[in-house]
Structure formats: C-alpha cells, structure tokens
mmCIF file of C-alpha atoms and ligand atoms in Angstrom:
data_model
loop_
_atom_site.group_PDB
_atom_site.id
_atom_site.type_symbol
_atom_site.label_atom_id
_atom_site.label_comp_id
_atom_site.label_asym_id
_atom_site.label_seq_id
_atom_site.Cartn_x
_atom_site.Cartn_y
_atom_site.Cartn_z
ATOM 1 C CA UNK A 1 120.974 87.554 44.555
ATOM 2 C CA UNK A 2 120.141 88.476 48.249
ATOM 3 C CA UNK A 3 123.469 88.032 49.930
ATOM 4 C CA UNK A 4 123.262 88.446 53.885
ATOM 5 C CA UNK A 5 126.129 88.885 56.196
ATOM 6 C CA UNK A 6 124.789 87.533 59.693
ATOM 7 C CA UNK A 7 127.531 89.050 62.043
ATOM 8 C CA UNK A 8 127.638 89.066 65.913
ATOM 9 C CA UNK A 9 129.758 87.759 68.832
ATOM 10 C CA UNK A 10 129.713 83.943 69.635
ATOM 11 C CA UNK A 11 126.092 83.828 71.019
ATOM 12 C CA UNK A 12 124.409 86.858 69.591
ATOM 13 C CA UNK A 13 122.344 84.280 67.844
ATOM 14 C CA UNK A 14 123.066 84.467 64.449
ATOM 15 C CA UNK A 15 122.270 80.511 63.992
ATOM 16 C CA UNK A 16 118.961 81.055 65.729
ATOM 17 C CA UNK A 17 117.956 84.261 63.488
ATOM 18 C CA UNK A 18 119.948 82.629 60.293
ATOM 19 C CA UNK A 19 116.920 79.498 60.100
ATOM 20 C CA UNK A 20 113.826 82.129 60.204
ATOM 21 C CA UNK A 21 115.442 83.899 57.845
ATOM 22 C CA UNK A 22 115.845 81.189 55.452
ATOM 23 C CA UNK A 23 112.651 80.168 56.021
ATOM 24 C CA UNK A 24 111.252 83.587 55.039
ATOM 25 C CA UNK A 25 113.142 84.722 52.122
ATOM 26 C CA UNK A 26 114.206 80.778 50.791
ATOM 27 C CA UNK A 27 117.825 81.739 50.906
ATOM 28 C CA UNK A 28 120.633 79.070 51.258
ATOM 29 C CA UNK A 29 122.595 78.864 54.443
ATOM 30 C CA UNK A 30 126.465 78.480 55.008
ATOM 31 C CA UNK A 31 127.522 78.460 58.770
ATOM 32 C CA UNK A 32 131.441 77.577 58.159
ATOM 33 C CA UNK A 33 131.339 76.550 62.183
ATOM 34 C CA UNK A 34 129.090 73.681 60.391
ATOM 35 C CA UNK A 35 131.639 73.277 57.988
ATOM 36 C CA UNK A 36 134.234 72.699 60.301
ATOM 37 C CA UNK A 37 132.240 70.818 62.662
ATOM 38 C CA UNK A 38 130.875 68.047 60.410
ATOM 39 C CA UNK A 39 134.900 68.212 58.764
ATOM 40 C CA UNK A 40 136.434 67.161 62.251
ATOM 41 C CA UNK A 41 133.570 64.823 62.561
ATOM 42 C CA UNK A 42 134.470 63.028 59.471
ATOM 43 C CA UNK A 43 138.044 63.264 60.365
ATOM 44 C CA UNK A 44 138.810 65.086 57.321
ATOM 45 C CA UNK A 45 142.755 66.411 56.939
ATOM 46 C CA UNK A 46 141.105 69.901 57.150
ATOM 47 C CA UNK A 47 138.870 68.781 59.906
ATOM 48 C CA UNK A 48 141.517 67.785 61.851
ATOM 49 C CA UNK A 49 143.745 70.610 61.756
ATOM 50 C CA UNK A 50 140.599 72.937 62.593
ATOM 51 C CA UNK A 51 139.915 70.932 66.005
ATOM 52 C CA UNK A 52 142.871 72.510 67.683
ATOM 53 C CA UNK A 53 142.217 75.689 66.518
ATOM 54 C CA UNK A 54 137.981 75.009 67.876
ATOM 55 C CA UNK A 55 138.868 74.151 70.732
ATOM 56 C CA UNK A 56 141.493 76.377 72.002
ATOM 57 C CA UNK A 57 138.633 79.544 70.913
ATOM 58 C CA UNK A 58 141.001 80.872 68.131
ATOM 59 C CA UNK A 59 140.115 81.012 64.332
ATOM 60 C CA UNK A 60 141.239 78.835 61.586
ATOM 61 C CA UNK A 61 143.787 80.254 59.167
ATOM 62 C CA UNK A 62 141.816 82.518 56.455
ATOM 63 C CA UNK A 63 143.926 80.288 53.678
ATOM 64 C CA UNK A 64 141.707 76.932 54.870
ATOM 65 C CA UNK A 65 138.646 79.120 55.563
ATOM 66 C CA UNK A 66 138.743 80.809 51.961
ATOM 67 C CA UNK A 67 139.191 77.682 50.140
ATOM 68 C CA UNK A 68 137.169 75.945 51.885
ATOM 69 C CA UNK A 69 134.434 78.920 51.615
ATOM 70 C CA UNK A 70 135.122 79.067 47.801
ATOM 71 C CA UNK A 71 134.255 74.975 47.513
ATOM 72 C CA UNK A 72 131.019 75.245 49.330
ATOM 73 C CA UNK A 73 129.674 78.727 47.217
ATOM 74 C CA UNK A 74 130.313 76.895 43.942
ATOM 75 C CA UNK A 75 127.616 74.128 45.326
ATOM 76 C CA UNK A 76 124.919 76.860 45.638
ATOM 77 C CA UNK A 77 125.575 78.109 42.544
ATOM 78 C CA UNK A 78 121.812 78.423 41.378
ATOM 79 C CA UNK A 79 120.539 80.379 44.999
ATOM 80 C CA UNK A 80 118.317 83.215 44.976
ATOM 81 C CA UNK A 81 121.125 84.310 47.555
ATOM 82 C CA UNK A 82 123.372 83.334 50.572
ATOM 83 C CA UNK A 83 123.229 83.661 54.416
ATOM 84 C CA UNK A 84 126.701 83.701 55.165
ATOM 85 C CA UNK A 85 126.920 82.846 58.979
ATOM 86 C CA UNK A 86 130.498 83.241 60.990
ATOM 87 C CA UNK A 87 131.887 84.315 58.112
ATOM 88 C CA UNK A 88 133.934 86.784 57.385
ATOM 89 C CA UNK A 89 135.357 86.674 60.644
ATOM 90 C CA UNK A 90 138.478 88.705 59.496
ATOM 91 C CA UNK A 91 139.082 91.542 56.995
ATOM 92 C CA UNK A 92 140.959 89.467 54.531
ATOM 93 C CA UNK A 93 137.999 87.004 54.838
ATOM 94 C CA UNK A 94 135.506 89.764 54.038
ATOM 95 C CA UNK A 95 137.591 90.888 50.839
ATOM 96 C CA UNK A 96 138.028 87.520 49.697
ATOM 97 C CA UNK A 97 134.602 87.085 50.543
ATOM 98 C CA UNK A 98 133.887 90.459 48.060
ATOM 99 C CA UNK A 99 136.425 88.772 45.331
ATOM 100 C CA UNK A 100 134.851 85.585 45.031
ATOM 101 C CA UNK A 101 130.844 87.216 44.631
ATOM 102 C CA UNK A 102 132.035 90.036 41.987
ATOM 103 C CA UNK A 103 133.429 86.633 40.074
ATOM 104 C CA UNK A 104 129.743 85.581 40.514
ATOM 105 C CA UNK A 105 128.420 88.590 38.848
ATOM 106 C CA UNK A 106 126.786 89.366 42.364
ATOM 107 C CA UNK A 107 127.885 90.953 46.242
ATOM 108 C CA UNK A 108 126.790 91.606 49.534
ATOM 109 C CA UNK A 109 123.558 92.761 49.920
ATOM 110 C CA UNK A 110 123.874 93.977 53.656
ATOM 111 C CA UNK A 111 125.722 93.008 57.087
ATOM 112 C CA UNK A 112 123.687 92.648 59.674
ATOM 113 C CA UNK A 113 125.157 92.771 63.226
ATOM 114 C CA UNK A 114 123.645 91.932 66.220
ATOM 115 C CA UNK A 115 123.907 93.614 69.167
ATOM 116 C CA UNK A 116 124.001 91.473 72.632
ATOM 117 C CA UNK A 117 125.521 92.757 75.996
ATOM 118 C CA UNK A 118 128.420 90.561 77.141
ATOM 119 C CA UNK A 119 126.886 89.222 80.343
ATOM 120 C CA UNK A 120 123.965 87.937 78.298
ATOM 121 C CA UNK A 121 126.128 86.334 75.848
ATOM 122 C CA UNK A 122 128.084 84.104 78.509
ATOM 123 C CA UNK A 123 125.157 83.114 79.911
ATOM 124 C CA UNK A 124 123.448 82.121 76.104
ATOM 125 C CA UNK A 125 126.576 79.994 75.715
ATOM 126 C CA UNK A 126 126.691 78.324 78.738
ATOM 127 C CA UNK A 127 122.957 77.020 78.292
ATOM 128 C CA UNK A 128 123.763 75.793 74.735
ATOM 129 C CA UNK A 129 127.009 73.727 76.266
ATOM 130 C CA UNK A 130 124.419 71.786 77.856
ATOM 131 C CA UNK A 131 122.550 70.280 75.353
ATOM 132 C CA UNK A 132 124.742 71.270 71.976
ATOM 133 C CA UNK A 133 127.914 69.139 72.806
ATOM 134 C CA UNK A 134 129.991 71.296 71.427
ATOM 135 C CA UNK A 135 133.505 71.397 72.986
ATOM 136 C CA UNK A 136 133.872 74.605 72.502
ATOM 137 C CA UNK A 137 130.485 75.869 74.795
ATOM 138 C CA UNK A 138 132.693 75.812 78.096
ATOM 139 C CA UNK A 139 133.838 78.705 80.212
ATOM 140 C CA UNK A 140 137.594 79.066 79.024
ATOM 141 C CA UNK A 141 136.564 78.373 75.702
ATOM 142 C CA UNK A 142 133.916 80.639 75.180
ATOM 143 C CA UNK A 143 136.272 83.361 77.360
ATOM 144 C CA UNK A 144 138.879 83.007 74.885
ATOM 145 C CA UNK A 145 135.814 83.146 71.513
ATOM 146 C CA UNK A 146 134.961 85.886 72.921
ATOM 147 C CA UNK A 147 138.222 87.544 72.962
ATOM 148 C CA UNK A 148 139.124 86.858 69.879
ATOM 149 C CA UNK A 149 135.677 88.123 68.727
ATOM 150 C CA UNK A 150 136.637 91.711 70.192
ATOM 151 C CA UNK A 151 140.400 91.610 68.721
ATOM 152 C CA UNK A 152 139.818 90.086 65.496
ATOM 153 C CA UNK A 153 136.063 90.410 64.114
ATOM 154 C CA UNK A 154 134.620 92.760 65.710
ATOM 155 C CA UNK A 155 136.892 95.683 63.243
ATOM 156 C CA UNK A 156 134.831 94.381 60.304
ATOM 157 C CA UNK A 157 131.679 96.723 61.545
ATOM 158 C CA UNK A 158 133.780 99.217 60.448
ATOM 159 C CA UNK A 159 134.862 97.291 57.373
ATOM 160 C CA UNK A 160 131.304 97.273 56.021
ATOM 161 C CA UNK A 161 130.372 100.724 57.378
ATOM 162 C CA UNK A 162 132.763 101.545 54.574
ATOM 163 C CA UNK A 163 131.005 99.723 51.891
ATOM 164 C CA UNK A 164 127.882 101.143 52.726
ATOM 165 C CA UNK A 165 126.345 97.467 53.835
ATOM 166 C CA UNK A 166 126.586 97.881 57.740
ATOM 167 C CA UNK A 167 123.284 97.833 59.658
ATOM 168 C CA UNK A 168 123.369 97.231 63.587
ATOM 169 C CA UNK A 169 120.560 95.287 64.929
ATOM 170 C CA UNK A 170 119.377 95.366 68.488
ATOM 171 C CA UNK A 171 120.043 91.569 69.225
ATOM 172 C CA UNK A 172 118.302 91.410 72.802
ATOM 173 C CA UNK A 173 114.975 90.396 73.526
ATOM 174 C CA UNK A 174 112.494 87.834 72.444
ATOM 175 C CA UNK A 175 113.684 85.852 69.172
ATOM 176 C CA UNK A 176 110.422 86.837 67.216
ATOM 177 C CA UNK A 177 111.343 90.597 68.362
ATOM 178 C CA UNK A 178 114.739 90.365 66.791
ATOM 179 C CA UNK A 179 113.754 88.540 63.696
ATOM 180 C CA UNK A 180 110.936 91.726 63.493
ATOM 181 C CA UNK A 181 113.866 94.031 63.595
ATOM 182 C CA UNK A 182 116.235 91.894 60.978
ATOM 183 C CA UNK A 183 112.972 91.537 58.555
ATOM 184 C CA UNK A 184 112.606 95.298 58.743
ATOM 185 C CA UNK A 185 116.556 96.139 57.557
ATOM 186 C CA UNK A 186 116.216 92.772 54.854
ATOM 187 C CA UNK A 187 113.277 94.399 52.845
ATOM 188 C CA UNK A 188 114.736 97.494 52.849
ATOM 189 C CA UNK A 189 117.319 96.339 50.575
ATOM 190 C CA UNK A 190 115.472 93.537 49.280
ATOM 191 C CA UNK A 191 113.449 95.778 46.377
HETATM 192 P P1 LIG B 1 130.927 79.138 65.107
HETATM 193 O O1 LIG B 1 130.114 77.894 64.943
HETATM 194 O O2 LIG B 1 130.687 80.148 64.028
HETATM 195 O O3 LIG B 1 130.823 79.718 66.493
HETATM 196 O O4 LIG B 1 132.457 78.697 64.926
HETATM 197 C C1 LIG B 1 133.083 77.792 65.829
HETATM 198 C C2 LIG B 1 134.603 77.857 65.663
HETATM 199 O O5 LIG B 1 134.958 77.491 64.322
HETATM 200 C C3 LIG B 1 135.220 79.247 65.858
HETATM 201 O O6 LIG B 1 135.486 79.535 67.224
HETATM 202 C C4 LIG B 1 136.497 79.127 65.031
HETATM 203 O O7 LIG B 1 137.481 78.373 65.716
HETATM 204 C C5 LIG B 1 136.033 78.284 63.844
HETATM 205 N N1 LIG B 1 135.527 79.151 62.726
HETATM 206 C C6 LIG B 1 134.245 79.200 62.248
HETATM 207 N N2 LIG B 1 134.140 80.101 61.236
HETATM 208 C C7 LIG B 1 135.380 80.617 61.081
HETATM 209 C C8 LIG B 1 135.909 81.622 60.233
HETATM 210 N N3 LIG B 1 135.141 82.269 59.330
HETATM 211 N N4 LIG B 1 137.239 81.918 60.340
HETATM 212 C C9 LIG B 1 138.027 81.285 61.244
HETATM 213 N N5 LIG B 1 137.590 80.349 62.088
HETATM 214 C C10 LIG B 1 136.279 80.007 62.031
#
C-alpha cells in the first residue's frame, strides 16, 4: 500500500495538494478535521465534545482521535493506500498511527511536509474564513492553530526524520508547482 503522511501547519495546503494527489495515484483520503467536522455537524457525542476543542484552536485528545482514526481505516480496508491528512498531529498519534498499519501488514510510505512562511499562512486562512464557514478560520483562532502547530506537531518532522520517511517540500508557489514537487518525492518511493 502507498501510505502518505500530508503534514504542514494549518494552511500549508495539505487539503488542496491531498485531492490532486488522489486523483493521480487513486489513493483514499482521511482528513480527521472532516471527521470531526461532519461529527459536530451530526451532533454526534464525539462531535460534540470536539467543538470546544475546534474552536478554541487546540487538538482533540489522542484517545478520541485514535479510536476514532482506527474506525475509519478499517472502512478502507481494500485501498491501494491512504492519504492521511492532519493526522498524526502528535507523537503518540504517529506511533499509534505506526501500530495500527504494522496490524495491517503495511506502514508509512513517506511524510511529506510542506513548507509555507508564517505571514503567507495567515493570510491563506483568512481568505478561506470567507467562503469555508468554518469557525475556526478567524484571527484568534487560527493564532492559537497556529501555536499549537509550533508546540505540539511541528516535533513530529523530527519524529519521521527518525524513521527514515521525512521529506520537506517547498509549499510556496503556484498549486501545480507544489503538486510538481510532491509528485517528484511520491514516485520516488512509489517503485
Ligand atoms: P484541520 O481540518 O486538520 O485543520 O483540523 C481542524 C481542527 O480539528 C484542529 O484545529 C483540531 O482542533 C481538530 N483536529 C483535527 N485533526 C486532529 C488530530 N489529528 N488531533 C487532534 N485534533 C485534531
């Protein structure tokens, strides 16, 4: 199986890169931000315990995220692989993440993390509040994502530097550039 870890800050555009990607290579897609959000939509007891957490900018316990994680891989269980999008967001997510592919015979293929500068990032966010209607795309919110991005997830490069899967992508520019650049470090591991 191709398994893809799509990892950047809030805004790097691992949503945007995640769909060509599929596209390309027919992979399935799990975004557990679209998880959560369609969870809280349907007022789920999981869905409503995330919405605090979504909207003050801080992550969801790794207990909820795992299980809930674990549910959603057993549905794809006959993929030629995974794009795993804003997830792991913690170390214990990415070894519970490792747990639960060896039990499927399979693992990550690579991480790919994209590289934005913060200015460009805020400003990425900002124009997505005004048509996504998320309640998280405001100015707190997405100060306090972005935070916890740089406190919490961002120590995972180093996480997957040590399993020999890490492979920084330069995330600015056109999307077409990008996706060049993400294609590139894909089929090198894709043999
Ligand atoms: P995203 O759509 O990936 O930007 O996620 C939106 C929000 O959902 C995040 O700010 C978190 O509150 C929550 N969330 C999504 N994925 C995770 C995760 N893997 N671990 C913890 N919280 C998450």
């Amino acid at each position: 199986m191709l398994n893809i870890v799509i990892f950047g800050a809030p805004g790097s555009g691992k949503g945007t890169q995640s769909e060509l990607i599929i596209k390309e290579y027919g992979l399935d897609h799990i975004s557990t931000g679209d998880v959560l959000r369609a969870e809280m939509k349907n007022e789920t007891e999981l869905g409503k315990i995330a919405k605090d957490y979504i909207e003050k900018g801080q992550l969801v316990p790794d207990d909820l995220i795992v299980n809930m994680l674990a549910k959603v891989l057993d549905s794809k269980a006959n993929s030629k692989g995974v794009i795993f999008d804003g997830f792991p967001r913690t170390i214990p997510q990415a070894k519970a993440l490792k747990a639960m592919l060896n039990e499927r015979g399979t693992d990550v293929s690579v991480m790919l993390n994209l590289q934005v500068d913060e200015d460009e990032l805020v400003k990425r966010l900002l124009e997505r509040g005004k048509v996504s209607g998320r309640s998280d795309d405001n100015l707190e919110t997405i100060k306090s994502r972005l935070e916890v991005y740089h406190k919490q997830t961002a120590p995972l490069a180093d996480y997957y530097v040590g399993e020999g899967k890490h492979v920084a992508i330069q995330g600015m520019g056109t999307i077409e550039e990008i996706f060049g650049r993400i294609k590139k470090a894909i089929d090198a591991v894709n043999k």
